[in-house]
PDB file of C-alpha atoms in Angstrom:
ATOM      1  CA  MET V   1       3.191   7.849  15.137  1.00 44.00           C
ATOM      2  CA  ARG V   2       4.374   4.366  14.216  1.00 40.00           C
ATOM      3  CA  THR V   3       7.873   3.558  13.151  1.00 39.00           C
ATOM      4  CA  GLN V   4       8.999   1.550  10.170  1.00 41.00           C
ATOM      5  CA  SER V   5       8.547  -2.127   9.491  1.00 43.00           C
ATOM      6  CA  SER V   6       9.815  -4.135   6.575  1.00 45.00           C
ATOM      7  CA  GLY V   7       8.050  -6.481   4.200  1.00 48.00           C
ATOM      8  CA  HIS V   8       9.895  -9.677   3.370  1.00 43.00           C
ATOM      9  CA  PHE V   9       8.733 -12.026   0.613  1.00 40.00           C
ATOM     10  CA  GLN V  10      10.780 -15.163  -0.021  1.00 37.00           C
ATOM     11  CA  SER V  11       9.879 -16.311  -3.520  1.00 34.00           C
ATOM     12  CA  LYS V  12      11.890 -19.535  -3.305  1.00 35.00           C
ATOM     13  CA  HIS V  13       9.824 -21.026  -0.505  1.00 32.00           C
ATOM     14  CA  HIS V  14       6.482 -19.230  -0.629  1.00 34.00           C
ATOM     15  CA  THR V  15       3.838 -19.267  -3.328  1.00 30.00           C
ATOM     16  CA  PRO V  16       1.310 -16.437  -2.977  1.00 33.00           C
ATOM     17  CA  PHE V  17      -2.100 -17.555  -4.166  1.00 31.00           C
ATOM     18  CA  PHE V  18      -5.046 -15.211  -4.261  1.00 33.00           C
ATOM     19  CA  ALA V  19      -8.593 -16.074  -5.288  1.00 34.00           C
ATOM     20  CA  TRP V  20     -10.795 -13.028  -5.910  1.00 36.00           C
ATOM     21  CA  ASP V  21     -14.303 -13.202  -7.280  1.00 38.00           C
ATOM     22  CA  THR V  22     -14.988  -9.789  -8.815  1.00 37.00           C
ATOM     23  CA  ARG V  23     -18.706 -10.406  -8.413  1.00 41.00           C
ATOM     24  CA  GLY V  24     -18.090  -9.753  -4.741  1.00 45.00           C
ATOM     25  CA  LEU V  25     -17.257  -6.105  -5.427  1.00 44.00           C
ATOM     26  CA  LYS V  26     -20.875  -5.056  -5.066  1.00 44.00           C
ATOM     27  CA  GLN V  27     -20.778  -6.318  -1.498  1.00 48.00           C
ATOM     28  CA  ALA V  28     -17.274  -4.925  -0.981  1.00 47.00           C
ATOM     29  CA  MET V  29     -18.539  -1.446  -1.813  1.00 47.00           C
ATOM     30  CA  LYS V  30     -20.092  -1.487   1.635  1.00 53.00           C
ATOM     31  CA  TRP V  31     -16.727  -2.056   3.285  1.00 52.00           C
ATOM     32  CA  THR V  32     -15.102   0.630   5.383  1.00 55.00           C
ATOM     33  CA  ARG V  33     -11.407   1.427   5.085  1.00 53.00           C
ATOM     34  CA  ARG V  34     -10.549  -0.695   8.121  1.00 54.00           C
ATOM     35  CA  GLU V  35     -12.577  -3.657   6.831  1.00 57.00           C
ATOM     36  CA  PHE V  36     -10.890  -3.532   3.422  1.00 53.00           C
ATOM     37  CA  VAL V  37      -7.413  -3.279   4.930  1.00 53.00           C
ATOM     38  CA  GLY V  38      -8.221  -6.210   7.218  1.00 54.00           C
ATOM     39  CA  ALA V  39      -9.409  -8.328   4.303  1.00 53.00           C
ATOM     40  CA  ALA V  40      -6.305  -7.469   2.286  1.00 51.00           C
ATOM     41  CA  GLY V  41      -4.161  -8.467   5.255  1.00 50.00           C
ATOM     42  CA  LEU V  42      -5.849 -11.850   5.457  1.00 47.00           C
ATOM     43  CA  LEU V  43      -5.220 -12.376   1.752  1.00 48.00           C
ATOM     44  CA  ALA V  44      -1.559 -11.526   2.228  1.00 46.00           C
ATOM     45  CA  LEU V  45      -1.194 -13.944   5.130  1.00 43.00           C
ATOM     46  CA  ALA V  46      -2.890 -16.677   3.145  1.00 43.00           C
ATOM     47  CA  GLY V  47      -0.771 -15.926   0.114  1.00 43.00           C
ATOM     48  CA  CYS V  48       2.510 -16.088   1.978  1.00 43.00           C
ATOM     49  CA  ALA V  49       1.738 -19.398   3.678  1.00 41.00           C
ATOM     50  CA  ARG V  50       3.918 -22.322   2.714  1.00 36.00           C
ATOM     51  CA  VAL V  51       2.277 -24.226  -0.123  1.00 33.00           C
ATOM     52  CA  LYS V  52       3.241 -27.619   1.252  1.00 36.00           C
ATOM     53  CA  GLN V  53       1.332 -26.807   4.422  1.00 37.00           C
ATOM     54  CA  SER V  54      -1.746 -25.454   2.651  1.00 36.00           C
ATOM     55  CA  ARG V  55      -4.541 -27.380   0.959  1.00 36.00           C
ATOM     56  CA  ILE V  56      -5.192 -24.419  -1.311  1.00 31.00           C
ATOM     57  CA  GLY V  57      -1.650 -24.720  -2.599  1.00 35.00           C
ATOM     58  CA  LYS V  58      -2.604 -27.914  -4.413  1.00 36.00           C
ATOM     59  CA  LEU V  59      -4.989 -25.879  -6.551  1.00 35.00           C
ATOM     60  CA  ALA V  60      -2.526 -23.086  -7.345  1.00 36.00           C
ATOM     61  CA  PRO V  61      -0.845 -22.998 -10.772  1.00 39.00           C
ATOM     62  CA  ASP V  62       2.919 -22.931 -11.098  1.00 42.00           C
ATOM     63  CA  LEU V  63       3.954 -19.324 -10.649  1.00 40.00           C
ATOM     64  CA  ASP V  64       6.910 -17.697 -12.368  1.00 44.00           C
ATOM     65  CA  PHE V  65       8.688 -15.612  -9.725  1.00 44.00           C
ATOM     66  CA  ARG V  66      11.469 -14.529 -12.113  1.00 45.00           C
ATOM     67  CA  LYS V  67      13.912 -14.167  -9.217  1.00 52.00           C
ATOM     68  CA  GLU V  68      15.331 -16.315  -6.484  1.00 56.00           C
ATOM     69  CA  GLY V  69      15.699 -14.812  -3.045  1.00 65.00           C
ATOM     70  CA  PRO V  70      13.781 -12.209  -1.068  1.00 80.00           C
ATOM     71  CA  LEU V  71      12.339  -8.881  -2.138  1.00 85.00           C
ATOM     72  CA  ARG V  72      12.448  -6.500   0.814  1.00 90.00           C
ATOM     73  CA  PHE V  73      10.671  -3.196   1.273  1.00 92.00           C
ATOM     74  CA  ALA V  74       9.961  -0.817   4.133  1.00 93.00           C
ATOM     75  CA  ALA V  75       6.492   0.276   5.260  1.00 93.00           C
ATOM     76  CA  LEU V  76       5.568   3.443   7.140  1.00 92.00           C
ATOM     77  CA  ASN V  77       2.077   4.353   8.287  1.00 91.00           C
ATOM     78  CA  ASP V  78       0.206   6.908  10.390  1.00 92.00           C
ATOM     79  CA  LEU V  79       2.940   9.530  10.243  1.00 93.00           C
ATOM     80  CA  HIS V  80       0.489  12.336  11.126  1.00 93.00           C
ATOM     81  CA  LEU V  81       3.086  14.977  10.355  1.00 92.00           C
ATOM     82  CA  LEU V  82       2.224  18.293  11.939  1.00 91.00           C
ATOM     83  CA  ASP V  83       5.395  20.291  12.605  1.00 91.00           C
ATOM     84  CA  SER V  84       9.184  20.256  12.437  1.00 88.00           C
ATOM     85  CA  ARG V  85       9.422  17.992  15.491  1.00 90.00           C
ATOM     86  CA  SER V  86       7.390  15.258  13.801  1.00 90.00           C
ATOM     87  CA  VAL V  87       9.525  15.656  10.668  1.00 92.00           C
ATOM     88  CA  GLY V  88      12.569  14.918  12.818  1.00 92.00           C
ATOM     89  CA  ILE V  89      10.970  11.731  14.158  1.00 91.00           C
ATOM     90  CA  VAL V  90      10.204  10.517  10.630  1.00 93.00           C
ATOM     91  CA  GLY V  91      13.762  11.462   9.720  1.00 94.00           C
ATOM     92  CA  ARG V  92      15.086   8.795  12.085  1.00 94.00           C
ATOM     93  CA  ALA V  93      13.020   6.164  10.265  1.00 94.00           C
ATOM     94  CA  VAL V  94      14.284   7.487   6.929  1.00 95.00           C
ATOM     95  CA  ASN V  95      17.875   7.140   8.151  1.00 96.00           C
ATOM     96  CA  ALA V  96      17.257   3.540   9.192  1.00 95.00           C
ATOM     97  CA  ILE V  97      15.782   2.724   5.773  1.00 95.00           C
ATOM     98  CA  ASN V  98      18.662   4.389   3.927  1.00 96.00           C
ATOM     99  CA  ASN V  99      21.148   2.390   6.005  1.00 96.00           C
ATOM    100  CA  ASP V 100      19.608  -0.915   4.903  1.00 94.00           C
ATOM    101  CA  GLU V 101      20.934  -1.662   1.417  1.00 93.00           C
ATOM    102  CA  ASP V 102      18.564  -4.615   0.980  1.00 92.00           C
ATOM    103  CA  ILE V 103      15.410  -2.447   1.025  1.00 93.00           C
ATOM    104  CA  ALA V 104      14.254  -1.880  -2.563  1.00 93.00           C
ATOM    105  CA  PHE V 105      11.578   0.747  -1.914  1.00 94.00           C
ATOM    106  CA  THR V 106       9.248   2.194   0.728  1.00 95.00           C
ATOM    107  CA  VAL V 107       5.457   2.338   0.941  1.00 94.00           C
ATOM    108  CA  VAL V 108       3.681   4.935   3.102  1.00 95.00           C
ATOM    109  CA  LEU V 109       0.259   3.612   4.043  1.00 93.00           C
ATOM    110  CA  GLY V 110      -2.085   6.440   4.884  1.00 90.00           C
ATOM    111  CA  ASP V 111      -2.518   9.329   7.318  1.00 92.00           C
ATOM    112  CA  LEU V 112       0.657  11.037   6.219  1.00 94.00           C
ATOM    113  CA  THR V 113      -0.636  14.292   7.736  1.00 94.00           C
ATOM    114  CA  SER V 114      -2.785  15.353  10.664  1.00 92.00           C
ATOM    115  CA  HIS V 115      -5.232  17.691   8.907  1.00 92.00           C
ATOM    116  CA  GLY V 116      -4.637  17.294   5.173  1.00 93.00           C
ATOM    117  CA  THR V 117      -3.340  20.851   4.695  1.00 94.00           C
ATOM    118  CA  LEU V 118      -0.935  21.869   1.949  1.00 95.00           C
ATOM    119  CA  ARG V 119       1.630  22.886   4.550  1.00 95.00           C
ATOM    120  CA  GLU V 120       1.554  19.420   6.120  1.00 96.00           C
ATOM    121  CA  MET V 121       1.771  17.748   2.695  1.00 95.00           C
ATOM    122  CA  ASN V 122       4.913  19.734   1.967  1.00 96.00           C
ATOM    123  CA  LEU V 123       6.357  18.690   5.326  1.00 95.00           C
ATOM    124  CA  VAL V 124       5.795  15.053   4.336  1.00 96.00           C
ATOM    125  CA  ARG V 125       7.426  15.617   0.957  1.00 95.00           C
ATOM    126  CA  HIS V 126      10.415  17.208   2.671  1.00 95.00           C
ATOM    127  CA  ALA V 127      10.735  14.338   5.169  1.00 95.00           C
ATOM    128  CA  LEU V 128      10.356  11.536   2.632  1.00 96.00           C
ATOM    129  CA  GLY V 129      12.446  13.313   0.019  1.00 95.00           C
ATOM    130  CA  ARG V 130      15.560  12.166   1.861  1.00 95.00           C
ATOM    131  CA  LEU V 131      14.814   8.527   1.018  1.00 96.00           C
ATOM    132  CA  GLU V 132      17.479   7.216  -1.340  1.00 96.00           C
ATOM    133  CA  LYS V 133      15.208   4.559  -2.870  1.00 95.00           C
ATOM    134  CA  PRO V 134      11.749   5.103  -4.451  1.00 94.00           C
ATOM    135  CA  TYR V 135       8.715   5.571  -2.228  1.00 96.00           C
ATOM    136  CA  PHE V 136       4.987   5.261  -2.911  1.00 95.00           C
ATOM    137  CA  CYS V 137       2.145   6.798  -0.887  1.00 95.00           C
ATOM    138  CA  ILE V 138      -1.497   5.962  -0.241  1.00 94.00           C
ATOM    139  CA  PRO V 139      -3.794   8.539   1.417  1.00 94.00           C
ATOM    140  CA  GLY V 140      -5.675   8.018   4.649  1.00 92.00           C
ATOM    141  CA  PRO V 141      -8.720   9.883   6.025  1.00 90.00           C
ATOM    142  CA  HIS V 142      -6.494  12.484   7.695  1.00 92.00           C
ATOM    143  CA  ASP V 143      -4.993  13.347   4.312  1.00 93.00           C
ATOM    144  CA  LEU V 144      -8.317  14.599   2.931  1.00 91.00           C
ATOM    145  CA  ALA V 145      -8.742  18.367   3.128  1.00 89.00           C
ATOM    146  CA  VAL V 146     -11.758  19.752   4.962  1.00 82.00           C
ATOM    147  CA  GLY V 147     -13.856  22.519   3.419  1.00 82.00           C
ATOM    148  CA  THR V 148     -12.606  22.050  -0.155  1.00 84.00           C
ATOM    149  CA  GLU V 149     -14.562  21.037  -3.232  1.00 86.00           C
ATOM    150  CA  ASP V 150     -12.075  18.239  -3.878  1.00 87.00           C
ATOM    151  CA  PRO V 151     -10.811  16.712  -0.600  1.00 90.00           C
ATOM    152  CA  TYR V 152      -7.801  15.293  -2.469  1.00 91.00           C
ATOM    153  CA  THR V 153      -6.728  18.684  -3.821  1.00 92.00           C
ATOM    154  CA  PHE V 154      -3.626  19.097  -1.619  1.00 95.00           C
ATOM    155  CA  TYR V 155      -2.674  15.421  -1.582  1.00 95.00           C
ATOM    156  CA  ARG V 156      -2.685  15.163  -5.375  1.00 93.00           C
ATOM    157  CA  ARG V 157      -0.909  18.494  -5.755  1.00 94.00           C
ATOM    158  CA  VAL V 158       2.048  17.029  -3.879  1.00 95.00           C
ATOM    159  CA  PHE V 159       1.881  13.258  -4.486  1.00 94.00           C
ATOM    160  CA  LYS V 160      -0.077  13.156  -7.773  1.00 91.00           C
ATOM    161  CA  LYS V 161      -1.754   9.734  -7.539  1.00 91.00           C
ATOM    162  CA  SER V 162      -3.899   8.305  -4.748  1.00 91.00           C
ATOM    163  CA  GLN V 163      -3.815   4.778  -6.263  1.00 92.00           C
ATOM    164  CA  TRP V 164      -1.108   3.027  -8.197  1.00 94.00           C
ATOM    165  CA  LYS V 165       0.119  -0.215  -9.702  1.00 93.00           C
ATOM    166  CA  MET V 166       3.774  -1.213  -9.687  1.00 90.00           C
ATOM    167  CA  ASN V 167       5.761  -4.218 -10.877  1.00 89.00           C
ATOM    168  CA  MET V 168       8.960  -4.972  -8.997  1.00 86.00           C
ATOM    169  CA  GLU V 169      11.223  -7.959  -9.671  1.00 85.00           C
ATOM    170  CA  GLY V 170       8.422 -10.300 -10.656  1.00 85.00           C
ATOM    171  CA  TRP V 171       5.921  -9.054  -8.055  1.00 88.00           C
ATOM    172  CA  ALA V 172       2.820  -6.942  -8.658  1.00 90.00           C
ATOM    173  CA  PHE V 173       1.916  -4.278  -6.078  1.00 93.00           C
ATOM    174  CA  LEU V 174      -1.407  -2.443  -5.910  1.00 91.00           C
ATOM    175  CA  GLY V 175      -1.704   0.659  -3.742  1.00 93.00           C
ATOM    176  CA  VAL V 176      -5.440   1.032  -3.084  1.00 91.00           C
ATOM    177  CA  ASP V 177      -7.094   4.204  -1.822  1.00 90.00           C
ATOM    178  CA  THR V 178      -9.531   2.876   0.792  1.00 86.00           C
ATOM    179  CA  CYS V 179     -10.824   6.272   1.910  1.00 83.00           C
ATOM    180  CA  GLY V 180     -14.506   7.046   1.768  1.00 69.00           C
ATOM    181  CA  GLY V 181     -14.123  10.369   3.527  1.00 64.00           C
ATOM    182  CA  ARG V 182     -12.664  11.883   6.675  1.00 61.00           C
ATOM    183  CA  GLU V 183     -14.388   9.318   8.898  1.00 60.00           C
ATOM    184  CA  GLU V 184     -13.046   5.765   9.305  1.00 61.00           C
ATOM    185  CA  SER V 185     -16.577   4.313   9.309  1.00 56.00           C
ATOM    186  CA  LEU V 186     -17.473   5.570   5.814  1.00 63.00           C
ATOM    187  CA  PRO V 187     -17.455   2.919   3.057  1.00 73.00           C
ATOM    188  CA  MET V 188     -14.906   3.010   0.258  1.00 78.00           C
ATOM    189  CA  SER V 189     -15.916   4.973  -2.798  1.00 81.00           C
ATOM    190  CA  GLU V 190     -17.393   3.099  -5.743  1.00 85.00           C
ATOM    191  CA  SER V 191     -14.868   4.656  -8.142  1.00 87.00           C
ATOM    192  CA  ASN V 192     -11.919   3.361  -6.074  1.00 86.00           C
ATOM    193  CA  LEU V 193     -13.326  -0.147  -6.040  1.00 87.00           C
ATOM    194  CA  GLU V 194     -13.999  -0.014  -9.764  1.00 90.00           C
ATOM    195  CA  TRP V 195     -10.340   0.928 -10.272  1.00 90.00           C
ATOM    196  CA  PHE V 196      -9.319  -2.027  -8.107  1.00 89.00           C
ATOM    197  CA  ASP V 197     -11.547  -4.338 -10.139  1.00 89.00           C
ATOM    198  CA  ILE V 198      -9.977  -3.158 -13.401  1.00 91.00           C
ATOM    199  CA  GLN V 199      -6.452  -3.694 -12.098  1.00 91.00           C
ATOM    200  CA  LEU V 200      -7.267  -7.222 -10.955  1.00 89.00           C
ATOM    201  CA  ALA V 201      -8.753  -8.054 -14.347  1.00 90.00           C
ATOM    202  CA  HIS V 202      -5.502  -7.120 -16.101  1.00 89.00           C
ATOM    203  CA  LEU V 203      -3.056  -8.824 -13.752  1.00 88.00           C
ATOM    204  CA  ASP V 204      -0.775 -11.589 -14.933  1.00 87.00           C
ATOM    205  CA  PRO V 205      -2.172 -14.691 -13.137  1.00 84.00           C
ATOM    206  CA  LYS V 206       1.366 -16.037 -12.769  1.00 83.00           C
ATOM    207  CA  ARG V 207       2.650 -12.909 -11.045  1.00 85.00           C
ATOM    208  CA  PRO V 208       2.367 -12.872  -7.217  1.00 89.00           C
ATOM    209  CA  LEU V 209       0.316  -9.957  -5.927  1.00 88.00           C
ATOM    210  CA  VAL V 210       0.611  -7.686  -2.889  1.00 90.00           C
ATOM    211  CA  VAL V 211      -2.351  -5.407  -2.067  1.00 90.00           C
ATOM    212  CA  LEU V 212      -1.590  -2.389   0.115  1.00 88.00           C
TER     213      LEU V 212
END
């Protein structure tokens, strides 16, 4: 289990710039979950680089951030909740987040449970339900139920959506379901990548983007 970290985006000094050629989606459909997450991380690092120190910044349009100062959020991942003891461990992270007034929301980035059972999903809901600010979840391979017609059946029963788009104080956030199945080595599903493509096509080009 990994503890919390916080995301910190300083709009006054950083200009996120992302270049995405949607024609590359056909190749991206061969990506595994780890490969997609790695690529998204590289985009985020490139986007948060100081423009004055980046050649690509000279090509970027002027972006309207709509707010001066930082937007801060917390990130949790690989909770692997299994029992009441693990709920208590997550509870300590929840307390730390609640005690930080500057955190606007929390994202939970996959593998919320150990086996994707309904019981474990309800444990996660109970643990995260103590958060005082909004939270948004993305499933991981361990959140897919085994032996069911729809592997997302328990996840969606509790958390509704496996992918989402959110606008927060001038920033756009995309929560992307990178699962292709229970195994890490399986490529992302075509339907998930098509959803990602559609979201990118409708983004405001002047709004900075964070892909999770």
